[in-house]
């Protein structure tokens, strides 16, 4: 922290900061803007030249400078505790000081490094409890039930009581396209991570494609890291790309993994991005043999193109969603998954790729494709699968004509399939959820034209995955513990982020506080933080589950509709 010290000349009447300093010697640091100095008689520099040249002034004592950063962050709370405003009406700078007392830590809306979060509903690995979570230095240092709360020594430690609101581990979204660098007009790290924070997501793992260039080498990963530095509001990790150029070159893959990607991603069909070509089963097999050494996963987009009858405009209206649905049938998913699972037996104990893991992304077919995955798991293959909220919320029959906001791949299927997906979620056959947030510019969605065959495919959803999951899951009896498992525990384990994913001692203090019973209309008046709200398929929906606060490593990065001033998320690189 950079301190600009300004000499002071107190008159001995112990007013203003002088009084505060006398009351709590050595434990207070306040940062006051220059224009407060210019207009407050009780705060005047001895040297007018010095005063005029100072952008910000820090008033402190020698002892305070030696104190830790965490004590500096207590300044705002101290001012409130001392109730200085009524006592010092003439101290004009009080208004400035109280407004910006948290500038010592612009990463957080909360000027505390050590505090308690209390709630009647805290989701822990041991179930739902009424109690409190102690946060210190960005970590969870204790979790206590309400009955044991009185035993804790908590004098002078801030307590934030959220009442009946749910306190849950922050969401870990392992499948998001933030399009940075190179296509930040589609999204970008700042807007994407702000949307994540507003939605209770504390960790994102960014996909290697849709940025330009794609992340397929140490050099392209470095570009992504540089683009993310000081521009992310939540923690962000990266998947690398498995493509033909590096798949058959083990040293190339090893250098990419050594550079810090959390695992690899491949497509079994054309990705739509020129520098991210599809892989075949040989590429995948070679990739798994390298990943086994690192014990990291391979994420696979599992569709294989098969011959179809030509779709034309005479018998098939391109503005009809059912026309698009015909172009990507369930047989594409089933065929790809069948091929993929022919090599996952190598991931079993004693296999040639033991230590590697295959994760099938955005499953939409809940019939034969899911049956194949269940059988592979039964045999001991190291395989997991995710689906996405849009497959659980929407059905093909209800998609309006020409409404290309709903186009994605694999496609949203019929209502009967949606029911089967929910059954699989509730029975544990689908392991986790992800957003597959895949935005673009509105022009590429062809909203005015409504041509499903030509529009860009991808659902913009990052900010609303928690309320969507909860809202549509109520019919099936979804519990808070299940939501935490699908969105926090299992995704964090997939990505190897073992310091995240649970409210437990020693974990990062990544926490979302939300109110499941609060309904809201997702209309044009609702604040949406991802770049292009107009292309979200969720507009016009009524949802349940309002996010109140989001903490990342103890920093309150989002609270009551506001974000912290600075983007202080951390980069998550594998070592």
Short mmCIF file of N, CA and C in Angstrom, two decimals, residues 144-308:
data_model
loop_
_atom_site.label_atom_id
_atom_site.label_comp_id
_atom_site.label_asym_id
_atom_site.label_seq_id
_atom_site.Cartn_x
_atom_site.Cartn_y
_atom_site.Cartn_z
N UNK A 144 -18.99 -22.95 13.52
CA UNK A 144 -19.59 -23.38 14.78
C UNK A 144 -21.11 -23.39 14.67
N UNK A 145 -21.71 -24.35 15.35
CA UNK A 145 -23.16 -24.41 15.43
C UNK A 145 -23.64 -23.37 16.44
N UNK A 146 -24.89 -23.00 16.31
CA UNK A 146 -25.45 -21.95 17.16
C UNK A 146 -25.31 -22.29 18.64
N UNK A 147 -25.43 -23.57 18.98
CA UNK A 147 -25.35 -23.98 20.38
C UNK A 147 -23.97 -23.72 20.98
N UNK A 148 -22.95 -23.70 20.13
CA UNK A 148 -21.58 -23.49 20.61
C UNK A 148 -21.11 -22.05 20.43
N UNK A 149 -21.98 -21.22 19.90
CA UNK A 149 -21.61 -19.85 19.53
C UNK A 149 -21.15 -19.05 20.74
N UNK A 150 -21.81 -19.24 21.88
CA UNK A 150 -21.49 -18.44 23.07
C UNK A 150 -20.11 -18.75 23.61
N UNK A 151 -19.53 -19.88 23.23
CA UNK A 151 -18.21 -20.27 23.75
C UNK A 151 -17.07 -19.55 23.03
N UNK A 152 -17.35 -19.00 21.88
CA UNK A 152 -16.29 -18.38 21.09
C UNK A 152 -15.99 -16.98 21.61
N UNK A 153 -14.70 -16.65 21.67
CA UNK A 153 -14.27 -15.31 22.05
C UNK A 153 -14.31 -14.44 20.80
N UNK A 154 -15.29 -13.56 20.73
CA UNK A 154 -15.46 -12.78 19.51
C UNK A 154 -15.57 -11.28 19.78
N UNK A 155 -15.08 -10.84 20.93
CA UNK A 155 -15.15 -9.42 21.24
C UNK A 155 -14.38 -8.63 20.20
N UNK A 156 -14.97 -7.53 19.78
CA UNK A 156 -14.38 -6.60 18.83
C UNK A 156 -14.19 -7.20 17.44
N UNK A 157 -14.76 -8.35 17.17
CA UNK A 157 -14.73 -8.94 15.83
C UNK A 157 -16.10 -8.73 15.20
N UNK A 158 -16.12 -8.20 14.01
CA UNK A 158 -17.36 -7.90 13.31
C UNK A 158 -18.19 -9.16 13.10
N UNK A 159 -19.49 -9.07 13.36
CA UNK A 159 -20.42 -10.16 13.11
C UNK A 159 -21.45 -9.68 12.08
N UNK A 160 -21.55 -10.40 10.98
CA UNK A 160 -22.55 -10.10 9.96
C UNK A 160 -23.64 -11.15 10.07
N UNK A 161 -24.80 -10.74 10.52
CA UNK A 161 -25.90 -11.67 10.74
C UNK A 161 -26.84 -11.62 9.55
N UNK A 162 -26.90 -12.72 8.80
CA UNK A 162 -27.76 -12.78 7.62
C UNK A 162 -29.11 -13.42 7.92
N UNK A 163 -29.40 -13.70 9.18
CA UNK A 163 -30.72 -14.19 9.54
C UNK A 163 -31.05 -15.52 8.89
N UNK A 164 -32.15 -15.53 8.11
CA UNK A 164 -32.61 -16.76 7.46
C UNK A 164 -32.00 -16.96 6.08
N UNK A 165 -31.22 -16.01 5.58
CA UNK A 165 -30.60 -16.17 4.26
C UNK A 165 -29.65 -17.36 4.27
N UNK A 166 -29.51 -18.00 3.12
CA UNK A 166 -28.66 -19.19 3.01
C UNK A 166 -27.21 -18.78 2.80
N UNK A 167 -26.32 -19.36 3.59
CA UNK A 167 -24.88 -19.18 3.43
C UNK A 167 -24.33 -20.48 2.85
N UNK A 168 -23.73 -20.39 1.68
CA UNK A 168 -23.36 -21.57 0.92
C UNK A 168 -21.98 -21.36 0.30
N UNK A 169 -21.24 -22.43 0.00
CA UNK A 169 -19.97 -22.23 -0.71
C UNK A 169 -20.21 -21.55 -2.05
N UNK A 170 -19.32 -20.64 -2.43
CA UNK A 170 -19.45 -19.97 -3.71
C UNK A 170 -19.45 -20.97 -4.85
N UNK A 171 -20.16 -20.63 -5.91
CA UNK A 171 -20.26 -21.52 -7.06
C UNK A 171 -18.93 -21.58 -7.81
N UNK A 172 -18.63 -22.75 -8.34
CA UNK A 172 -17.44 -22.97 -9.17
C UNK A 172 -17.93 -23.38 -10.55
N UNK A 173 -17.83 -22.48 -11.50
CA UNK A 173 -18.32 -22.73 -12.86
C UNK A 173 -17.15 -23.17 -13.73
N UNK A 174 -17.13 -24.44 -14.11
CA UNK A 174 -15.99 -24.99 -14.84
C UNK A 174 -16.16 -24.89 -16.35
N UNK A 175 -17.17 -24.17 -16.82
CA UNK A 175 -17.41 -24.12 -18.27
C UNK A 175 -17.99 -22.76 -18.65
N UNK A 176 -17.10 -21.81 -18.92
CA UNK A 176 -17.53 -20.48 -19.33
C UNK A 176 -16.60 -19.96 -20.42
N UNK A 177 -17.18 -19.25 -21.37
CA UNK A 177 -16.41 -18.63 -22.44
C UNK A 177 -16.41 -17.11 -22.22
N UNK A 178 -15.27 -16.57 -21.81
CA UNK A 178 -15.18 -15.13 -21.55
C UNK A 178 -14.57 -14.37 -22.72
N UNK A 179 -14.10 -15.08 -23.75
CA UNK A 179 -13.77 -14.48 -25.05
C UNK A 179 -12.64 -13.46 -25.02
N UNK A 180 -11.77 -13.56 -24.04
CA UNK A 180 -10.71 -12.58 -23.84
C UNK A 180 -9.38 -13.31 -23.79
N UNK A 181 -8.36 -12.84 -24.56
CA UNK A 181 -8.34 -11.64 -25.40
C UNK A 181 -8.88 -11.92 -26.81
N UNK A 182 -9.01 -10.86 -27.57
CA UNK A 182 -9.30 -10.97 -28.99
C UNK A 182 -10.75 -10.81 -29.38
N UNK A 183 -11.67 -11.20 -28.49
CA UNK A 183 -13.09 -11.03 -28.79
C UNK A 183 -13.81 -10.45 -27.58
N UNK A 184 -13.19 -9.47 -26.97
CA UNK A 184 -13.78 -8.88 -25.77
C UNK A 184 -15.07 -8.12 -26.09
N UNK A 185 -15.33 -7.86 -27.37
CA UNK A 185 -16.62 -7.26 -27.72
C UNK A 185 -17.75 -8.27 -27.53
N UNK A 186 -17.41 -9.55 -27.44
CA UNK A 186 -18.42 -10.57 -27.14
C UNK A 186 -18.70 -10.63 -25.64
N UNK A 187 -17.62 -10.59 -24.83
CA UNK A 187 -17.77 -10.57 -23.37
C UNK A 187 -16.59 -9.86 -22.74
N UNK A 188 -15.55 -10.58 -22.37
CA UNK A 188 -14.38 -9.99 -21.72
C UNK A 188 -14.33 -10.31 -20.25
N UNK A 189 -13.12 -10.30 -19.68
CA UNK A 189 -12.95 -10.64 -18.27
C UNK A 189 -13.69 -9.69 -17.33
N UNK A 190 -13.64 -8.37 -17.52
CA UNK A 190 -14.31 -7.49 -16.55
C UNK A 190 -15.81 -7.73 -16.43
N UNK A 191 -16.52 -7.70 -17.55
CA UNK A 191 -17.97 -7.86 -17.49
C UNK A 191 -18.36 -9.28 -17.10
N UNK A 192 -17.65 -10.26 -17.64
CA UNK A 192 -17.98 -11.65 -17.33
C UNK A 192 -17.81 -11.98 -15.86
N UNK A 193 -16.72 -11.51 -15.26
CA UNK A 193 -16.50 -11.82 -13.84
C UNK A 193 -17.36 -10.97 -12.93
N UNK A 194 -17.76 -9.78 -13.37
CA UNK A 194 -18.74 -9.02 -12.59
C UNK A 194 -20.08 -9.75 -12.57
N UNK A 195 -20.48 -10.28 -13.72
CA UNK A 195 -21.72 -11.05 -13.77
C UNK A 195 -21.62 -12.28 -12.88
N UNK A 196 -20.46 -12.92 -12.89
CA UNK A 196 -20.26 -14.10 -12.04
C UNK A 196 -20.43 -13.73 -10.57
N UNK A 197 -19.77 -12.65 -10.14
CA UNK A 197 -19.87 -12.23 -8.74
C UNK A 197 -21.31 -11.91 -8.36
N UNK A 198 -22.03 -11.25 -9.25
CA UNK A 198 -23.43 -10.91 -8.97
C UNK A 198 -24.31 -12.15 -8.90
N UNK A 199 -23.84 -13.25 -9.47
CA UNK A 199 -24.60 -14.49 -9.44
C UNK A 199 -24.14 -15.50 -8.42
N UNK A 200 -23.20 -15.10 -7.55
CA UNK A 200 -22.73 -16.02 -6.52
C UNK A 200 -21.63 -16.96 -6.96
N UNK A 201 -21.11 -16.75 -8.17
CA UNK A 201 -20.00 -17.57 -8.67
C UNK A 201 -18.70 -16.95 -8.18
N UNK A 202 -17.90 -17.71 -7.48
CA UNK A 202 -16.64 -17.20 -6.94
C UNK A 202 -15.43 -17.69 -7.71
N UNK A 203 -15.61 -18.71 -8.53
CA UNK A 203 -14.52 -19.25 -9.35
C UNK A 203 -15.05 -19.61 -10.73
N UNK A 204 -14.33 -19.17 -11.76
CA UNK A 204 -14.62 -19.54 -13.14
C UNK A 204 -13.42 -20.26 -13.72
N UNK A 205 -13.68 -21.26 -14.56
CA UNK A 205 -12.61 -21.83 -15.37
C UNK A 205 -12.96 -21.53 -16.82
N UNK A 206 -12.10 -20.75 -17.45
CA UNK A 206 -12.36 -20.20 -18.78
C UNK A 206 -11.98 -21.21 -19.86
N UNK A 207 -12.85 -21.36 -20.84
CA UNK A 207 -12.61 -22.28 -21.94
C UNK A 207 -11.54 -21.74 -22.89
N UNK A 208 -10.84 -22.64 -23.60
CA UNK A 208 -9.70 -22.20 -24.42
C UNK A 208 -10.09 -21.63 -25.78
N UNK A 209 -11.36 -21.69 -26.15
CA UNK A 209 -11.75 -21.17 -27.45
C UNK A 209 -12.78 -20.06 -27.31
N UNK A 210 -12.97 -19.35 -28.41
CA UNK A 210 -13.76 -18.11 -28.54
C UNK A 210 -12.94 -16.88 -28.19
N UNK A 211 -11.84 -17.05 -27.49
CA UNK A 211 -10.85 -15.97 -27.44
C UNK A 211 -10.03 -16.06 -28.72
N UNK A 212 -9.23 -15.07 -28.96
CA UNK A 212 -8.41 -15.07 -30.17
C UNK A 212 -7.01 -14.56 -29.83
N UNK A 213 -6.01 -15.44 -29.86
CA UNK A 213 -6.04 -16.83 -30.33
C UNK A 213 -6.57 -17.77 -29.26
N UNK A 214 -6.87 -19.00 -29.71
CA UNK A 214 -7.28 -20.03 -28.76
C UNK A 214 -6.09 -20.45 -27.89
N UNK A 215 -6.39 -20.96 -26.71
CA UNK A 215 -5.34 -21.30 -25.74
C UNK A 215 -4.87 -22.74 -25.98
N UNK A 216 -3.88 -22.89 -26.86
CA UNK A 216 -3.40 -24.22 -27.24
C UNK A 216 -1.89 -24.37 -27.07
N UNK A 217 -1.24 -23.37 -26.47
CA UNK A 217 0.21 -23.40 -26.30
C UNK A 217 0.57 -22.53 -25.10
N UNK A 218 1.79 -22.66 -24.57
CA UNK A 218 2.19 -21.77 -23.47
C UNK A 218 2.14 -20.30 -23.86
N UNK A 219 2.44 -20.01 -25.12
CA UNK A 219 2.46 -18.63 -25.58
C UNK A 219 1.05 -18.04 -25.59
N UNK A 220 0.08 -18.82 -26.06
CA UNK A 220 -1.30 -18.30 -26.08
C UNK A 220 -1.90 -18.26 -24.68
N UNK A 221 -1.47 -19.17 -23.81
CA UNK A 221 -1.91 -19.10 -22.41
C UNK A 221 -1.39 -17.82 -21.77
N UNK A 222 -0.15 -17.46 -22.07
CA UNK A 222 0.42 -16.24 -21.50
C UNK A 222 -0.39 -15.02 -21.91
N UNK A 223 -0.87 -14.99 -23.15
CA UNK A 223 -1.70 -13.87 -23.60
C UNK A 223 -2.99 -13.80 -22.78
N UNK A 224 -3.56 -14.96 -22.49
CA UNK A 224 -4.80 -14.98 -21.70
C UNK A 224 -4.55 -14.52 -20.28
N UNK A 225 -3.43 -14.96 -19.71
CA UNK A 225 -3.09 -14.55 -18.34
C UNK A 225 -2.90 -13.04 -18.28
N UNK A 226 -2.20 -12.48 -19.25
CA UNK A 226 -1.97 -11.03 -19.27
C UNK A 226 -3.29 -10.28 -19.42
N UNK A 227 -4.20 -10.83 -20.22
CA UNK A 227 -5.50 -10.17 -20.41
C UNK A 227 -6.34 -10.19 -19.13
N UNK A 228 -6.11 -11.20 -18.29
CA UNK A 228 -6.92 -11.34 -17.08
C UNK A 228 -6.37 -10.56 -15.89
N UNK A 229 -5.09 -10.28 -15.87
CA UNK A 229 -4.47 -9.64 -14.71
C UNK A 229 -5.15 -8.32 -14.36
N UNK A 230 -5.50 -8.18 -13.10
CA UNK A 230 -6.11 -6.96 -12.56
C UNK A 230 -7.44 -6.61 -13.22
N UNK A 231 -8.08 -7.60 -13.88
CA UNK A 231 -9.34 -7.32 -14.57
C UNK A 231 -10.42 -8.34 -14.20
N UNK A 232 -10.16 -9.16 -13.19
CA UNK A 232 -11.12 -10.21 -12.83
C UNK A 232 -11.65 -9.98 -11.41
N UNK A 233 -12.95 -10.09 -11.26
CA UNK A 233 -13.61 -9.83 -9.98
C UNK A 233 -13.82 -11.10 -9.16
N UNK A 234 -13.58 -12.26 -9.76
CA UNK A 234 -13.60 -13.53 -9.04
C UNK A 234 -12.33 -14.29 -9.44
N UNK A 235 -12.08 -15.42 -8.82
CA UNK A 235 -10.92 -16.22 -9.18
C UNK A 235 -11.15 -16.90 -10.52
N UNK A 236 -10.10 -17.00 -11.33
CA UNK A 236 -10.24 -17.54 -12.69
C UNK A 236 -9.08 -18.49 -12.99
N UNK A 237 -9.43 -19.68 -13.48
CA UNK A 237 -8.45 -20.63 -14.00
C UNK A 237 -8.71 -20.84 -15.48
N UNK A 238 -7.89 -21.67 -16.10
CA UNK A 238 -7.96 -21.84 -17.56
C UNK A 238 -7.83 -23.31 -17.95
N UNK A 239 -8.67 -23.71 -18.90
CA UNK A 239 -8.47 -24.97 -19.59
C UNK A 239 -7.60 -24.71 -20.82
N UNK A 240 -6.77 -25.65 -21.18
CA UNK A 240 -6.03 -25.58 -22.43
C UNK A 240 -6.74 -26.38 -23.51
N UNK A 241 -6.37 -26.17 -24.76
CA UNK A 241 -7.01 -26.87 -25.86
C UNK A 241 -6.22 -28.07 -26.33
N UNK A 242 -6.92 -29.20 -26.52
CA UNK A 242 -6.35 -30.37 -27.19
C UNK A 242 -6.80 -30.32 -28.64
N UNK A 243 -5.87 -30.09 -29.54
CA UNK A 243 -6.15 -29.97 -30.97
C UNK A 243 -5.16 -30.85 -31.73
N UNK A 244 -5.42 -31.15 -33.00
CA UNK A 244 -4.51 -32.04 -33.73
C UNK A 244 -3.05 -31.62 -33.71
N UNK A 245 -2.77 -30.33 -33.73
CA UNK A 245 -1.38 -29.87 -33.78
C UNK A 245 -0.58 -30.22 -32.53
N UNK A 246 -1.24 -30.29 -31.38
CA UNK A 246 -0.48 -30.62 -30.17
C UNK A 246 -0.77 -32.03 -29.64
N UNK A 247 -1.84 -32.64 -30.13
CA UNK A 247 -2.26 -33.93 -29.58
C UNK A 247 -1.22 -35.03 -29.81
N UNK A 248 -0.54 -35.00 -30.95
CA UNK A 248 0.43 -36.04 -31.28
C UNK A 248 1.85 -35.64 -30.93
N UNK A 249 1.98 -34.58 -30.16
CA UNK A 249 3.30 -34.09 -29.74
C UNK A 249 3.29 -33.96 -28.23
N UNK A 250 3.75 -34.98 -27.55
CA UNK A 250 3.64 -35.00 -26.09
C UNK A 250 4.38 -33.85 -25.44
N UNK A 251 5.50 -33.43 -26.02
CA UNK A 251 6.24 -32.32 -25.41
C UNK A 251 5.45 -31.02 -25.50
N UNK A 252 4.68 -30.83 -26.57
CA UNK A 252 3.84 -29.63 -26.70
C UNK A 252 2.75 -29.63 -25.63
N UNK A 253 2.12 -30.78 -25.44
CA UNK A 253 1.08 -30.86 -24.42
C UNK A 253 1.66 -30.68 -23.03
N UNK A 254 2.81 -31.28 -22.79
CA UNK A 254 3.43 -31.15 -21.47
C UNK A 254 3.80 -29.70 -21.17
N UNK A 255 4.28 -28.98 -22.18
CA UNK A 255 4.64 -27.58 -21.95
C UNK A 255 3.41 -26.74 -21.64
N UNK A 256 2.28 -27.07 -22.27
CA UNK A 256 1.03 -26.35 -21.99
C UNK A 256 0.55 -26.66 -20.57
N UNK A 257 0.63 -27.92 -20.18
CA UNK A 257 0.24 -28.30 -18.82
C UNK A 257 1.19 -27.72 -17.79
N UNK A 258 2.48 -27.70 -18.10
CA UNK A 258 3.46 -27.11 -17.18
C UNK A 258 3.23 -25.61 -17.01
N UNK A 259 2.64 -24.97 -18.03
CA UNK A 259 2.40 -23.52 -17.96
C UNK A 259 1.24 -23.18 -17.03
N UNK A 260 0.43 -24.18 -16.64
CA UNK A 260 -0.56 -23.91 -15.61
C UNK A 260 -2.01 -24.17 -15.93
N UNK A 261 -2.33 -24.70 -17.13
CA UNK A 261 -3.75 -24.99 -17.39
C UNK A 261 -4.20 -26.11 -16.46
N UNK A 262 -5.47 -26.08 -16.08
CA UNK A 262 -6.01 -27.03 -15.11
C UNK A 262 -6.38 -28.37 -15.73
N UNK A 263 -6.35 -28.43 -17.05
CA UNK A 263 -6.70 -29.62 -17.81
C UNK A 263 -6.87 -29.21 -19.26
N UNK A 264 -7.42 -30.12 -20.07
CA UNK A 264 -7.55 -29.86 -21.50
C UNK A 264 -9.00 -30.02 -21.95
N UNK A 265 -9.31 -29.40 -23.07
CA UNK A 265 -10.66 -29.47 -23.67
C UNK A 265 -10.51 -29.81 -25.15
N UNK A 266 -11.37 -30.70 -25.64
CA UNK A 266 -11.35 -31.02 -27.07
C UNK A 266 -12.77 -31.11 -27.61
N UNK A 267 -12.87 -30.99 -28.93
CA UNK A 267 -14.14 -31.12 -29.66
C UNK A 267 -14.07 -32.35 -30.55
N UNK A 268 -15.13 -33.14 -30.56
CA UNK A 268 -15.23 -34.27 -31.47
C UNK A 268 -16.03 -33.92 -32.72
N UNK A 269 -16.38 -32.65 -32.85
CA UNK A 269 -17.05 -32.13 -34.04
C UNK A 269 -16.47 -30.74 -34.29
N UNK A 270 -16.72 -30.13 -35.45
CA UNK A 270 -16.19 -28.78 -35.68
C UNK A 270 -16.65 -27.81 -34.60
N UNK A 271 -15.72 -27.01 -34.10
CA UNK A 271 -16.03 -26.08 -33.00
C UNK A 271 -16.63 -24.77 -33.48
N UNK A 272 -16.46 -24.47 -34.76
CA UNK A 272 -16.90 -23.18 -35.27
C UNK A 272 -15.83 -22.11 -35.16
N UNK A 273 -14.67 -22.46 -34.58
CA UNK A 273 -13.55 -21.54 -34.44
C UNK A 273 -12.38 -22.10 -35.24
N UNK A 274 -11.85 -21.30 -36.16
CA UNK A 274 -10.86 -21.81 -37.12
C UNK A 274 -9.60 -22.36 -36.47
N UNK A 275 -9.13 -21.71 -35.40
CA UNK A 275 -7.88 -22.18 -34.80
C UNK A 275 -8.11 -23.18 -33.67
N UNK A 276 -9.29 -23.79 -33.65
CA UNK A 276 -9.58 -24.83 -32.67
C UNK A 276 -10.26 -26.00 -33.38
N UNK A 277 -9.50 -26.74 -34.23
CA UNK A 277 -10.09 -27.83 -35.01
C UNK A 277 -10.45 -29.04 -34.15
N UNK A 278 -11.32 -29.88 -34.68
CA UNK A 278 -11.80 -31.06 -33.97
C UNK A 278 -10.72 -32.12 -33.85
N UNK A 279 -10.90 -32.99 -32.86
CA UNK A 279 -9.98 -34.10 -32.63
C UNK A 279 -10.69 -35.42 -32.91
N UNK A 280 -9.90 -36.44 -33.27
CA UNK A 280 -10.46 -37.78 -33.43
C UNK A 280 -10.06 -38.63 -32.23
N UNK A 281 -10.44 -39.89 -32.25
CA UNK A 281 -10.22 -40.73 -31.08
C UNK A 281 -8.74 -41.00 -30.83
N UNK A 282 -7.92 -40.98 -31.89
CA UNK A 282 -6.47 -41.14 -31.72
C UNK A 282 -5.89 -39.96 -30.96
N UNK A 283 -6.30 -38.75 -31.33
CA UNK A 283 -5.84 -37.55 -30.62
C UNK A 283 -6.22 -37.63 -29.13
N UNK A 284 -7.44 -38.05 -28.88
CA UNK A 284 -7.92 -38.12 -27.50
C UNK A 284 -7.13 -39.15 -26.70
N UNK A 285 -6.87 -40.29 -27.31
CA UNK A 285 -6.11 -41.34 -26.62
C UNK A 285 -4.71 -40.85 -26.26
N UNK A 286 -4.06 -40.15 -27.20
CA UNK A 286 -2.72 -39.62 -26.93
C UNK A 286 -2.77 -38.55 -25.84
N UNK A 287 -3.80 -37.72 -25.90
CA UNK A 287 -3.94 -36.69 -24.88
C UNK A 287 -4.11 -37.27 -23.49
N UNK A 288 -4.88 -38.33 -23.38
CA UNK A 288 -5.10 -38.96 -22.08
C UNK A 288 -3.81 -39.54 -21.50
N UNK A 289 -2.95 -40.07 -22.37
CA UNK A 289 -1.70 -40.64 -21.87
C UNK A 289 -0.81 -39.57 -21.26
N UNK A 290 -0.86 -38.35 -21.80
CA UNK A 290 -0.09 -37.25 -21.22
C UNK A 290 -0.77 -36.75 -19.94
N UNK A 291 -2.07 -36.60 -19.99
CA UNK A 291 -2.81 -36.10 -18.82
C UNK A 291 -2.66 -37.03 -17.62
N UNK A 292 -2.47 -38.31 -17.87
CA UNK A 292 -2.31 -39.26 -16.78
C UNK A 292 -1.13 -38.91 -15.89
N UNK A 293 -0.06 -38.39 -16.48
CA UNK A 293 1.13 -38.02 -15.70
C UNK A 293 0.84 -36.85 -14.77
N UNK A 294 -0.08 -36.00 -15.19
CA UNK A 294 -0.39 -34.79 -14.42
C UNK A 294 -1.63 -34.95 -13.55
N UNK A 295 -2.36 -36.04 -13.77
CA UNK A 295 -3.59 -36.30 -13.03
C UNK A 295 -4.58 -35.14 -13.20
N UNK A 296 -4.75 -34.74 -14.44
CA UNK A 296 -5.69 -33.67 -14.78
C UNK A 296 -6.70 -34.17 -15.80
N UNK A 297 -7.85 -33.50 -15.90
CA UNK A 297 -8.93 -34.02 -16.73
C UNK A 297 -8.88 -33.57 -18.18
N UNK A 298 -9.57 -34.35 -19.02
CA UNK A 298 -9.86 -33.96 -20.39
C UNK A 298 -11.36 -33.72 -20.49
N UNK A 299 -11.75 -32.51 -20.86
CA UNK A 299 -13.15 -32.17 -21.07
C UNK A 299 -13.46 -32.33 -22.55
N UNK A 300 -14.59 -32.95 -22.87
CA UNK A 300 -14.88 -33.29 -24.26
C UNK A 300 -16.28 -32.81 -24.65
N UNK A 301 -16.32 -32.07 -25.76
CA UNK A 301 -17.60 -31.77 -26.43
C UNK A 301 -17.91 -32.99 -27.29
N UNK A 302 -18.89 -33.77 -26.87
CA UNK A 302 -19.14 -35.08 -27.48
C UNK A 302 -20.33 -35.03 -28.44
N UNK A 303 -20.06 -34.67 -29.66
CA UNK A 303 -20.99 -34.81 -30.78
C UNK A 303 -20.16 -35.23 -31.98
N UNK A 304 -20.69 -36.13 -32.79
CA UNK A 304 -20.04 -36.52 -34.04
C UNK A 304 -21.04 -36.30 -35.16
N UNK A 305 -20.62 -35.56 -36.17
CA UNK A 305 -21.50 -35.27 -37.29
C UNK A 305 -21.74 -36.54 -38.11
N UNK A 306 -23.00 -36.78 -38.42
CA UNK A 306 -23.37 -37.89 -39.29
C UNK A 306 -24.17 -37.33 -40.45
N UNK A 307 -24.26 -38.12 -41.52
CA UNK A 307 -24.99 -37.65 -42.70
C UNK A 307 -26.45 -37.42 -42.35
N UNK A 308 -26.95 -36.29 -42.81
CA UNK A 308 -28.35 -35.95 -42.62
C UNK A 308 -28.96 -35.58 -43.97
#
